[in-house]
PDB file of C-alpha atoms and ligand atoms in Angstrom:
ATOM      1  CA  UNK A 180     -18.122  25.144   8.123  1.00 95.00           C
ATOM      2  CA  UNK A 181     -19.770  22.349   6.182  1.00 96.00           C
ATOM      3  CA  UNK A 182     -18.850  18.704   5.948  1.00 96.00           C
ATOM      4  CA  UNK A 183     -19.560  17.131   2.543  1.00 97.00           C
ATOM      5  CA  UNK A 184     -19.322  13.371   2.182  1.00 96.00           C
ATOM      6  CA  UNK A 185     -19.715  11.374  -1.002  1.00 95.00           C
ATOM      7  CA  UNK A 186     -19.810   7.629  -1.482  1.00 92.00           C
ATOM      8  CA  UNK A 187     -20.597   5.868  -4.716  1.00 92.00           C
ATOM      9  CA  UNK A 188     -21.055   2.329  -5.959  1.00 90.00           C
ATOM     10  CA  UNK A 189     -21.999   0.321  -9.016  1.00 91.00           C
ATOM     11  CA  UNK A 190     -24.371  -2.581  -9.436  1.00 90.00           C
ATOM     12  CA  UNK A 191     -25.990  -2.629  -5.986  1.00 89.00           C
ATOM     13  CA  UNK A 192     -29.595  -2.081  -4.986  1.00 87.00           C
ATOM     14  CA  UNK A 193     -30.400   1.391  -3.636  1.00 82.00           C
ATOM     15  CA  UNK A 194     -26.749   1.759  -2.746  1.00 79.00           C
ATOM     16  CA  UNK A 195     -26.529  -1.539  -0.863  1.00 85.00           C
ATOM     17  CA  UNK A 196     -24.075  -4.131  -2.061  1.00 82.00           C
ATOM     18  CA  UNK A 197     -22.475  -3.691  -5.477  1.00 85.00           C
ATOM     19  CA  UNK A 198     -18.920  -2.588  -6.084  1.00 83.00           C
ATOM     20  CA  UNK A 199     -17.490   0.334  -4.144  1.00 83.00           C
ATOM     21  CA  UNK A 200     -16.405   2.991  -6.664  1.00 84.00           C
ATOM     22  CA  UNK A 201     -15.213   5.951  -4.654  1.00 85.00           C
ATOM     23  CA  UNK A 202     -15.689   7.834  -1.438  1.00 87.00           C
ATOM     24  CA  UNK A 203     -14.404  11.236  -0.417  1.00 92.00           C
ATOM     25  CA  UNK A 204     -15.065  14.005   2.025  1.00 95.00           C
ATOM     26  CA  UNK A 205     -14.296  17.681   2.422  1.00 95.00           C
ATOM     27  CA  UNK A 206     -14.799  20.268   5.147  1.00 96.00           C
ATOM     28  CA  UNK A 207     -15.274  23.672   3.547  1.00 95.00           C
ATOM     29  CA  UNK A 208     -16.581  27.174   4.153  1.00 93.00           C
ATOM     30  CA  UNK A 209     -20.220  27.761   3.172  1.00 95.00           C
ATOM     31  CA  UNK A 210     -19.264  29.684   0.009  1.00 94.00           C
ATOM     32  CA  UNK A 211     -17.425  26.602  -1.342  1.00 94.00           C
ATOM     33  CA  UNK A 212     -20.183  24.022  -0.824  1.00 96.00           C
ATOM     34  CA  UNK A 213     -21.619  24.057  -4.386  1.00 96.00           C
ATOM     35  CA  UNK A 214     -18.304  23.791  -6.201  1.00 95.00           C
ATOM     36  CA  UNK A 215     -17.128  21.030  -3.854  1.00 95.00           C
ATOM     37  CA  UNK A 216     -20.302  18.979  -4.421  1.00 96.00           C
ATOM     38  CA  UNK A 217     -19.827  19.278  -8.190  1.00 95.00           C
ATOM     39  CA  UNK A 218     -16.226  18.112  -8.038  1.00 92.00           C
ATOM     40  CA  UNK A 219     -17.165  15.093  -5.904  1.00 93.00           C
ATOM     41  CA  UNK A 220     -19.984  14.166  -8.326  1.00 92.00           C
ATOM     42  CA  UNK A 221     -17.592  14.412 -11.239  1.00 90.00           C
ATOM     43  CA  UNK A 222     -15.218  12.127  -9.431  1.00 87.00           C
ATOM     44  CA  UNK A 223     -17.855   9.437  -8.757  1.00 85.00           C
ATOM     45  CA  UNK A 224     -18.813   9.425 -12.430  1.00 87.00           C
ATOM     46  CA  UNK A 225     -15.377   9.218 -13.952  1.00 83.00           C
ATOM     47  CA  UNK A 226     -13.471   6.949 -11.598  1.00 76.00           C
ATOM     48  CA  UNK A 227     -10.923   4.358 -12.747  1.00 75.00           C
ATOM     49  CA  UNK A 228     -12.829   1.738 -10.758  1.00 77.00           C
ATOM     50  CA  UNK A 229     -15.959   2.332 -12.885  1.00 81.00           C
ATOM     51  CA  UNK A 230     -18.814   4.799 -13.442  1.00 85.00           C
ATOM     52  CA  UNK A 231     -21.030   4.845 -10.342  1.00 88.00           C
ATOM     53  CA  UNK A 232     -24.782   4.197 -10.691  1.00 91.00           C
ATOM     54  CA  UNK A 233     -25.434   5.144  -7.067  1.00 94.00           C
ATOM     55  CA  UNK A 234     -24.062   8.337  -5.527  1.00 94.00           C
ATOM     56  CA  UNK A 235     -24.828   9.482  -2.014  1.00 94.00           C
ATOM     57  CA  UNK A 236     -23.878  13.029  -0.987  1.00 96.00           C
ATOM     58  CA  UNK A 237     -24.339  14.186   2.598  1.00 96.00           C
ATOM     59  CA  UNK A 238     -23.946  17.844   3.566  1.00 97.00           C
ATOM     60  CA  UNK A 239     -23.911  18.869   7.203  1.00 96.00           C
ATOM     61  CA  UNK A 240     -23.018  22.041   9.078  1.00 96.00           C
ATOM     62  CA  UNK A 241     -20.314  21.516  11.686  1.00 94.00           C
ATOM     63  CA  UNK A 242     -18.888  23.674  14.448  1.00 93.00           C
ATOM     64  CA  UNK A 243     -15.413  24.995  13.716  1.00 91.00           C
ATOM     65  CA  UNK A 244     -14.878  25.745  17.432  1.00 92.00           C
ATOM     66  CA  UNK A 245     -15.326  22.099  18.394  1.00 91.00           C
ATOM     67  CA  UNK A 246     -12.859  20.842  15.798  1.00 95.00           C
ATOM     68  CA  UNK A 247      -9.437  19.621  16.911  1.00 97.00           C
ATOM     69  CA  UNK A 248      -6.388  20.817  15.018  1.00 97.00           C
ATOM     70  CA  UNK A 249      -3.249  18.932  14.148  1.00 98.00           C
ATOM     71  CA  UNK A 250      -0.169  19.498  12.000  1.00 97.00           C
ATOM     72  CA  UNK A 251       0.212  17.970   8.560  1.00 96.00           C
ATOM     73  CA  UNK A 252       2.790  15.168   8.735  1.00 97.00           C
ATOM     74  CA  UNK A 253       6.106  15.915   7.077  1.00 96.00           C
ATOM     75  CA  UNK A 254       6.631  14.013   3.830  1.00 96.00           C
ATOM     76  CA  UNK A 255       9.627  11.884   2.804  1.00 97.00           C
ATOM     77  CA  UNK A 256       9.828   9.287   0.084  1.00 96.00           C
ATOM     78  CA  UNK A 257      11.380   6.091  -1.156  1.00 98.00           C
ATOM     79  CA  UNK A 258      11.688   5.107  -4.799  1.00 97.00           C
ATOM     80  CA  UNK A 259      10.928   1.464  -5.469  1.00 98.00           C
ATOM     81  CA  UNK A 260      10.933  -0.146  -8.894  1.00 96.00           C
ATOM     82  CA  UNK A 261       8.663  -3.093  -8.111  1.00 97.00           C
ATOM     83  CA  UNK A 262       5.884  -4.112  -5.740  1.00 97.00           C
ATOM     84  CA  UNK A 263       8.189  -6.566  -3.948  1.00 98.00           C
ATOM     85  CA  UNK A 264      10.885  -3.969  -3.435  1.00 98.00           C
ATOM     86  CA  UNK A 265       8.316  -1.435  -2.188  1.00 98.00           C
ATOM     87  CA  UNK A 266       6.758  -3.878   0.251  1.00 98.00           C
ATOM     88  CA  UNK A 267      10.168  -4.954   1.545  1.00 98.00           C
ATOM     89  CA  UNK A 268      11.063  -1.323   2.214  1.00 98.00           C
ATOM     90  CA  UNK A 269       7.690  -0.789   3.941  1.00 98.00           C
ATOM     91  CA  UNK A 270       8.369  -3.774   6.221  1.00 98.00           C
ATOM     92  CA  UNK A 271      11.761  -2.362   7.230  1.00 98.00           C
ATOM     93  CA  UNK A 272      10.347   1.120   7.768  1.00 98.00           C
ATOM     94  CA  UNK A 273       7.595  -0.203  10.038  1.00 98.00           C
ATOM     95  CA  UNK A 274      10.190  -2.034  12.133  1.00 98.00           C
ATOM     96  CA  UNK A 275      12.341   1.134  12.296  1.00 98.00           C
ATOM     97  CA  UNK A 276       9.265   2.973  13.619  1.00 98.00           C
ATOM     98  CA  UNK A 277       8.811   0.377  16.379  1.00 98.00           C
ATOM     99  CA  UNK A 278       6.327  -2.202  15.066  1.00 98.00           C
ATOM    100  CA  UNK A 279       7.531  -5.730  15.785  1.00 98.00           C
ATOM    101  CA  UNK A 280       8.484  -7.969  12.810  1.00 98.00           C
ATOM    102  CA  UNK A 281       5.706 -10.345  13.931  1.00 98.00           C
ATOM    103  CA  UNK A 282       3.051  -7.607  13.764  1.00 98.00           C
ATOM    104  CA  UNK A 283       4.408  -6.428  10.391  1.00 98.00           C
ATOM    105  CA  UNK A 284       4.111  -9.930   8.933  1.00 98.00           C
ATOM    106  CA  UNK A 285       0.568 -10.316  10.268  1.00 98.00           C
ATOM    107  CA  UNK A 286      -0.394  -7.006   8.648  1.00 98.00           C
ATOM    108  CA  UNK A 287       1.006  -8.001   5.253  1.00 98.00           C
ATOM    109  CA  UNK A 288      -0.633 -11.399   5.447  1.00 97.00           C
ATOM    110  CA  UNK A 289      -3.994  -9.780   6.258  1.00 96.00           C
ATOM    111  CA  UNK A 290      -3.756  -7.209   3.449  1.00 96.00           C
ATOM    112  CA  UNK A 291      -2.436  -9.705   0.917  1.00 96.00           C
ATOM    113  CA  UNK A 292      -5.288 -12.142   1.599  1.00 94.00           C
ATOM    114  CA  UNK A 293      -8.085  -9.632   0.988  1.00 93.00           C
ATOM    115  CA  UNK A 294     -10.609 -10.758  -1.604  1.00 88.00           C
ATOM    116  CA  UNK A 295     -11.885  -7.209  -2.152  1.00 85.00           C
ATOM    117  CA  UNK A 296     -10.822  -3.713  -1.212  1.00 82.00           C
ATOM    118  CA  UNK A 297     -11.292  -2.478   2.317  1.00 86.00           C
ATOM    119  CA  UNK A 298     -13.195   0.764   2.665  1.00 83.00           C
ATOM    120  CA  UNK A 299     -11.702   1.255   6.102  1.00 94.00           C
ATOM    121  CA  UNK A 300      -8.710  -0.036   8.046  1.00 97.00           C
ATOM    122  CA  UNK A 301      -7.778  -2.953  10.283  1.00 97.00           C
ATOM    123  CA  UNK A 302      -6.452  -2.056  13.720  1.00 98.00           C
ATOM    124  CA  UNK A 303      -3.580  -4.255  14.858  1.00 98.00           C
ATOM    125  CA  UNK A 304      -1.605  -4.349  18.097  1.00 98.00           C
ATOM    126  CA  UNK A 305       1.875  -3.109  17.141  1.00 98.00           C
ATOM    127  CA  UNK A 306       3.587  -5.751  19.292  1.00 98.00           C
ATOM    128  CA  UNK A 307       1.508  -8.915  18.942  1.00 98.00           C
ATOM    129  CA  UNK A 308      -0.086  -8.203  15.561  1.00 98.00           C
ATOM    130  CA  UNK A 309      -3.453  -9.231  17.001  1.00 98.00           C
ATOM    131  CA  UNK A 310      -6.438  -7.697  15.209  1.00 98.00           C
ATOM    132  CA  UNK A 311      -8.289  -5.458  17.655  1.00 98.00           C
ATOM    133  CA  UNK A 312     -11.339  -4.262  15.720  1.00 96.00           C
ATOM    134  CA  UNK A 313     -14.333  -6.370  14.755  1.00 94.00           C
ATOM    135  CA  UNK A 314     -15.160  -4.689  11.456  1.00 93.00           C
ATOM    136  CA  UNK A 315     -14.109  -7.563   9.179  1.00 90.00           C
ATOM    137  CA  UNK A 316     -13.327  -6.743   5.526  1.00 86.00           C
ATOM    138  CA  UNK A 317     -15.093  -3.376   5.864  1.00 88.00           C
ATOM    139  CA  UNK A 318     -12.595  -2.061   8.422  1.00 95.00           C
ATOM    140  CA  UNK A 319     -12.757   1.082  10.523  1.00 97.00           C
ATOM    141  CA  UNK A 320     -13.438   4.263   8.545  1.00 94.00           C
ATOM    142  CA  UNK A 321     -11.398   7.292   9.514  1.00 96.00           C
ATOM    143  CA  UNK A 322     -13.636  10.248   8.755  1.00 95.00           C
ATOM    144  CA  UNK A 323     -14.397  13.897   9.538  1.00 96.00           C
ATOM    145  CA  UNK A 324     -11.118  15.538   8.587  1.00 96.00           C
ATOM    146  CA  UNK A 325      -9.741  17.929   5.994  1.00 95.00           C
ATOM    147  CA  UNK A 326      -7.047  20.544   5.600  1.00 94.00           C
ATOM    148  CA  UNK A 327      -7.820  23.728   7.536  1.00 93.00           C
ATOM    149  CA  UNK A 328      -6.949  26.024   4.620  1.00 88.00           C
ATOM    150  CA  UNK A 329      -6.924  24.549   1.153  1.00 85.00           C
ATOM    151  CA  UNK A 330      -4.761  27.287  -0.403  1.00 85.00           C
ATOM    152  CA  UNK A 331      -1.946  26.825   2.112  1.00 86.00           C
ATOM    153  CA  UNK A 332      -2.023  23.102   1.464  1.00 88.00           C
ATOM    154  CA  UNK A 333      -1.889  23.452  -2.345  1.00 87.00           C
ATOM    155  CA  UNK A 334       1.039  25.883  -2.089  1.00 90.00           C
ATOM    156  CA  UNK A 335       3.051  23.645   0.196  1.00 88.00           C
ATOM    157  CA  UNK A 336       2.415  20.442  -1.732  1.00 87.00           C
ATOM    158  CA  UNK A 337       3.122  21.947  -5.120  1.00 89.00           C
ATOM    159  CA  UNK A 338       6.430  23.253  -3.726  1.00 89.00           C
ATOM    160  CA  UNK A 339       7.219  19.593  -2.938  1.00 86.00           C
ATOM    161  CA  UNK A 340       6.236  18.612  -6.491  1.00 87.00           C
ATOM    162  CA  UNK A 341       3.143  16.747  -5.256  1.00 88.00           C
ATOM    163  CA  UNK A 342      -0.412  17.153  -6.425  1.00 87.00           C
ATOM    164  CA  UNK A 343      -3.648  15.216  -6.799  1.00 87.00           C
ATOM    165  CA  UNK A 344      -6.468  13.869  -4.700  1.00 87.00           C
ATOM    166  CA  UNK A 345      -4.761  10.601  -3.739  1.00 90.00           C
ATOM    167  CA  UNK A 346      -1.889  12.357  -1.988  1.00 94.00           C
ATOM    168  CA  UNK A 347      -4.089  15.009  -0.382  1.00 93.00           C
ATOM    169  CA  UNK A 348      -6.617  12.590   1.054  1.00 93.00           C
ATOM    170  CA  UNK A 349      -4.039  10.068   2.211  1.00 96.00           C
ATOM    171  CA  UNK A 350      -1.861  12.730   3.821  1.00 96.00           C
ATOM    172  CA  UNK A 351      -4.811  14.305   5.636  1.00 96.00           C
ATOM    173  CA  UNK A 352      -6.058  10.903   6.825  1.00 97.00           C
ATOM    174  CA  UNK A 353      -2.573   9.834   7.954  1.00 98.00           C
ATOM    175  CA  UNK A 354      -2.144  13.139   9.827  1.00 98.00           C
ATOM    176  CA  UNK A 355      -5.413  12.578  11.694  1.00 98.00           C
ATOM    177  CA  UNK A 356      -4.498   8.965  12.485  1.00 98.00           C
ATOM    178  CA  UNK A 357      -1.037  10.006  13.701  1.00 98.00           C
ATOM    179  CA  UNK A 358      -2.654  12.599  15.990  1.00 98.00           C
ATOM    180  CA  UNK A 359      -4.712   9.945  17.760  1.00 98.00           C
ATOM    181  CA  UNK A 360      -3.504   8.733  21.182  1.00 97.00           C
ATOM    182  CA  UNK A 361      -2.173   5.184  20.788  1.00 98.00           C
ATOM    183  CA  UNK A 362      -1.186   5.387  17.111  1.00 98.00           C
ATOM    184  CA  UNK A 363       2.216   3.906  16.299  1.00 98.00           C
ATOM    185  CA  UNK A 364       2.172   3.519  12.517  1.00 98.00           C
ATOM    186  CA  UNK A 365       0.035   3.102   9.421  1.00 98.00           C
ATOM    187  CA  UNK A 366       0.463   1.032   6.259  1.00 98.00           C
ATOM    188  CA  UNK A 367      -1.562   1.622   3.091  1.00 98.00           C
ATOM    189  CA  UNK A 368      -1.795   0.969  -0.596  1.00 96.00           C
ATOM    190  CA  UNK A 369      -4.560   2.161  -2.886  1.00 93.00           C
ATOM    191  CA  UNK A 370      -7.532   0.299  -4.351  1.00 88.00           C
ATOM    192  CA  UNK A 371      -7.346   2.403  -7.513  1.00 87.00           C
ATOM    193  CA  UNK A 372      -6.057   0.028 -10.234  1.00 90.00           C
ATOM    194  CA  UNK A 373      -4.054   2.834 -11.857  1.00 91.00           C
ATOM    195  CA  UNK A 374      -2.393   4.007  -8.645  1.00 94.00           C
ATOM    196  CA  UNK A 375       0.572   1.994  -7.411  1.00 97.00           C
ATOM    197  CA  UNK A 376       2.014   4.357  -4.797  1.00 97.00           C
ATOM    198  CA  UNK A 377       1.485   3.513  -1.144  1.00 98.00           C
ATOM    199  CA  UNK A 378       2.833   4.723   2.180  1.00 98.00           C
ATOM    200  CA  UNK A 379       3.947   4.051   5.702  1.00 98.00           C
ATOM    201  CA  UNK A 380       3.154   6.833   8.173  1.00 98.00           C
ATOM    202  CA  UNK A 381       3.917   7.457  11.822  1.00 98.00           C
ATOM    203  CA  UNK A 382       3.859  10.191  14.444  1.00 98.00           C
ATOM    204  CA  UNK A 383       7.602   9.495  14.872  1.00 98.00           C
ATOM    205  CA  UNK A 384       8.950  10.063  11.345  1.00 98.00           C
ATOM    206  CA  UNK A 385       6.043  11.409   9.245  1.00 98.00           C
ATOM    207  CA  UNK A 386       4.578  10.257   5.948  1.00 98.00           C
ATOM    208  CA  UNK A 387       6.785   8.055   3.775  1.00 98.00           C
ATOM    209  CA  UNK A 388       5.578   7.699   0.167  1.00 98.00           C
ATOM    210  CA  UNK A 389       6.708   4.477  -1.460  1.00 98.00           C
ATOM    211  CA  UNK A 390       6.480   4.827  -5.228  1.00 97.00           C
ATOM    212  CA  UNK A 391       5.524   1.240  -6.121  1.00 98.00           C
ATOM    213  CA  UNK A 392       3.603  -0.924  -3.644  1.00 97.00           C
ATOM    214  CA  UNK A 393       1.434  -3.022  -5.955  1.00 96.00           C
ATOM    215  CA  UNK A 394       1.013  -4.190  -9.559  1.00 96.00           C
ATOM    216  CA  UNK A 395      -0.666  -1.885 -12.056  1.00 96.00           C
ATOM    217  CA  UNK A 396      -4.262  -3.078 -12.622  1.00 94.00           C
ATOM    218  CA  UNK A 397      -4.695  -4.483  -9.104  1.00 93.00           C
ATOM    219  CA  UNK A 398      -7.941  -3.074  -7.667  1.00 89.00           C
ATOM    220  CA  UNK A 399      -7.446  -4.385  -4.131  1.00 92.00           C
ATOM    221  CA  UNK A 400      -6.124  -1.971  -1.553  1.00 93.00           C
ATOM    222  CA  UNK A 401      -6.299  -1.544   2.181  1.00 94.00           C
ATOM    223  CA  UNK A 402      -4.975   0.021   5.350  1.00 97.00           C
ATOM    224  CA  UNK A 403      -3.652  -1.074   8.712  1.00 98.00           C
ATOM    225  CA  UNK A 404      -3.387   1.114  11.816  1.00 98.00           C
ATOM    226  CA  UNK A 405      -0.873  -0.213  14.351  1.00 98.00           C
ATOM    227  CA  UNK A 406      -1.544   0.816  17.949  1.00 98.00           C
ATOM    228  CA  UNK A 407       0.460   0.646  21.172  1.00 98.00           C
ATOM    229  CA  UNK A 408      -0.396  -2.218  23.549  1.00 98.00           C
ATOM    230  CA  UNK A 409      -3.040  -1.165  26.062  1.00 97.00           C
ATOM    231  CA  UNK A 410      -4.687   1.373  23.727  1.00 98.00           C
ATOM    232  CA  UNK A 411      -8.360   1.887  24.517  1.00 98.00           C
ATOM    233  CA  UNK A 412      -9.732   0.597  21.217  1.00 97.00           C
ATOM    234  CA  UNK A 413     -13.217   2.010  21.716  1.00 97.00           C
ATOM    235  CA  UNK A 414     -11.955   5.578  22.248  1.00 98.00           C
ATOM    236  CA  UNK A 415      -9.432   5.120  19.434  1.00 98.00           C
ATOM    237  CA  UNK A 416     -12.198   4.161  16.983  1.00 98.00           C
ATOM    238  CA  UNK A 417     -14.484   6.917  18.258  1.00 98.00           C
ATOM    239  CA  UNK A 418     -11.779   9.547  17.608  1.00 98.00           C
ATOM    240  CA  UNK A 419     -11.064   8.211  14.113  1.00 98.00           C
ATOM    241  CA  UNK A 420     -14.705   8.018  13.102  1.00 97.00           C
ATOM    242  CA  UNK A 421     -16.253  11.018  14.808  1.00 96.00           C
ATOM    243  CA  UNK A 422     -13.838  13.715  15.948  1.00 97.00           C
ATOM    244  CA  UNK A 423     -13.655  16.588  13.479  1.00 97.00           C
ATOM    245  CA  UNK A 424      -9.979  17.302  12.819  1.00 97.00           C
ATOM    246  CA  UNK A 425      -8.628  20.182  10.749  1.00 97.00           C
ATOM    247  CA  UNK A 426      -5.108  19.641   9.514  1.00 96.00           C
ATOM    248  CA  UNK A 427      -2.903  22.717   9.546  1.00 95.00           C
ATOM    249  CA  UNK A 428      -0.160  23.196   7.005  1.00 91.00           C
TER     250      UNK A 428
HETATM  251  C1  PML B 636      -5.625   5.834  -1.873  1.00 81.89           C
HETATM  252  O1  PML B 636      -5.824   6.809  -2.564  1.00 81.89           O
HETATM  253  O2  PML B 636      -6.432   4.923  -1.846  1.00 81.89           O
HETATM  254  C2  PML B 636      -4.382   5.720  -1.089  1.00 81.89           C
HETATM  255  C3  PML B 636      -3.261   6.460  -1.705  1.00 81.89           C
HETATM  256  C4  PML B 636      -1.947   6.144  -1.063  1.00 81.89           C
HETATM  257  C5  PML B 636      -0.770   6.914  -1.569  1.00 81.89           C
HETATM  258  C6  PML B 636      -0.962   8.381  -1.717  1.00 81.89           C
HETATM  259  C7  PML B 636       0.315   9.088  -2.153  1.00 81.89           C
HETATM  260  O3  PML B 636       0.576   9.146  -3.344  1.00 81.89           O
HETATM  261  O4  PML B 636       1.057   9.608  -1.311  1.00 81.89           O
END
C-alpha cells in the first residue's frame, strides 16, 4: 500500500510560515496512487481557506502487514441550532463519557482562546484538565490512518446519509484516537470557515456529530484529546503520530 500526504499553505517562504490551507492523507493500493494525488492537489487549490501557493505531496510505500486495524466508530448525532447550544451539548456529552467538568472547562477555554487554527490536537488529562503535551498552538498531529476499504466506507456512510471529506477524515481520525490505549474522549470543531459541524467522540459511545459548533465564517478550529490519568504520554503520542492504522467498516 502507499501512504500519500498533502499539506498546503499560502504566503509563506518555501512552505515555512504563511497560512495553513489544507492537509490530508490517504492510504491506498498502488493502482489508486495517481488519482488520489490529483484529488489532493485539486483540494489544496480550491479550498475555502484560500488557494495554496505551496503544496507538498509525500508518497511512501508502507507495509500492510505491519498496520494495526480498528473498527470505525459508530455514529450518532445531535441537532443544535446555534454555536452556544452545540457547545453546551458537547460539554454535557463529555461529562457523560467520564471527563470531569473541570477538564471540560479547561478544554473549552484553551480552544476558545486560540489565535489561529491548530493543525494538531492538545492532550489533556481527563480528570485534572492539565495539558500534557508540549506542542503549543501546533498540537499533536494524528497521522498514518485511513479506511481499509474505501468502497465499504462509502456504502456505509451514504446509507447513513453522510458524505464528504470532512466527515470521512474526522471519523477515521477519531476511530484511530479511540483505539489508542489511554483515550477517554475527543472534542473537535473545524477550521474551515464554511463548516460549522463539530463532534465529541469516545471509545465508550462512538462518534457524536453536533450540527452547529461555531459561527459561520470563523476560520479557527481545533481538537482536544482527553486521556486517562497515568497514561504514558510519550507512547500515546508515538501511536497517534506513527502507527499505521487501517479502519475497518
Ligand atoms: C474538520 O474537518 O476540520 C473537522 C470536521 C469535524 C466534523 C466532521 C463531521 O461532519 O462529522
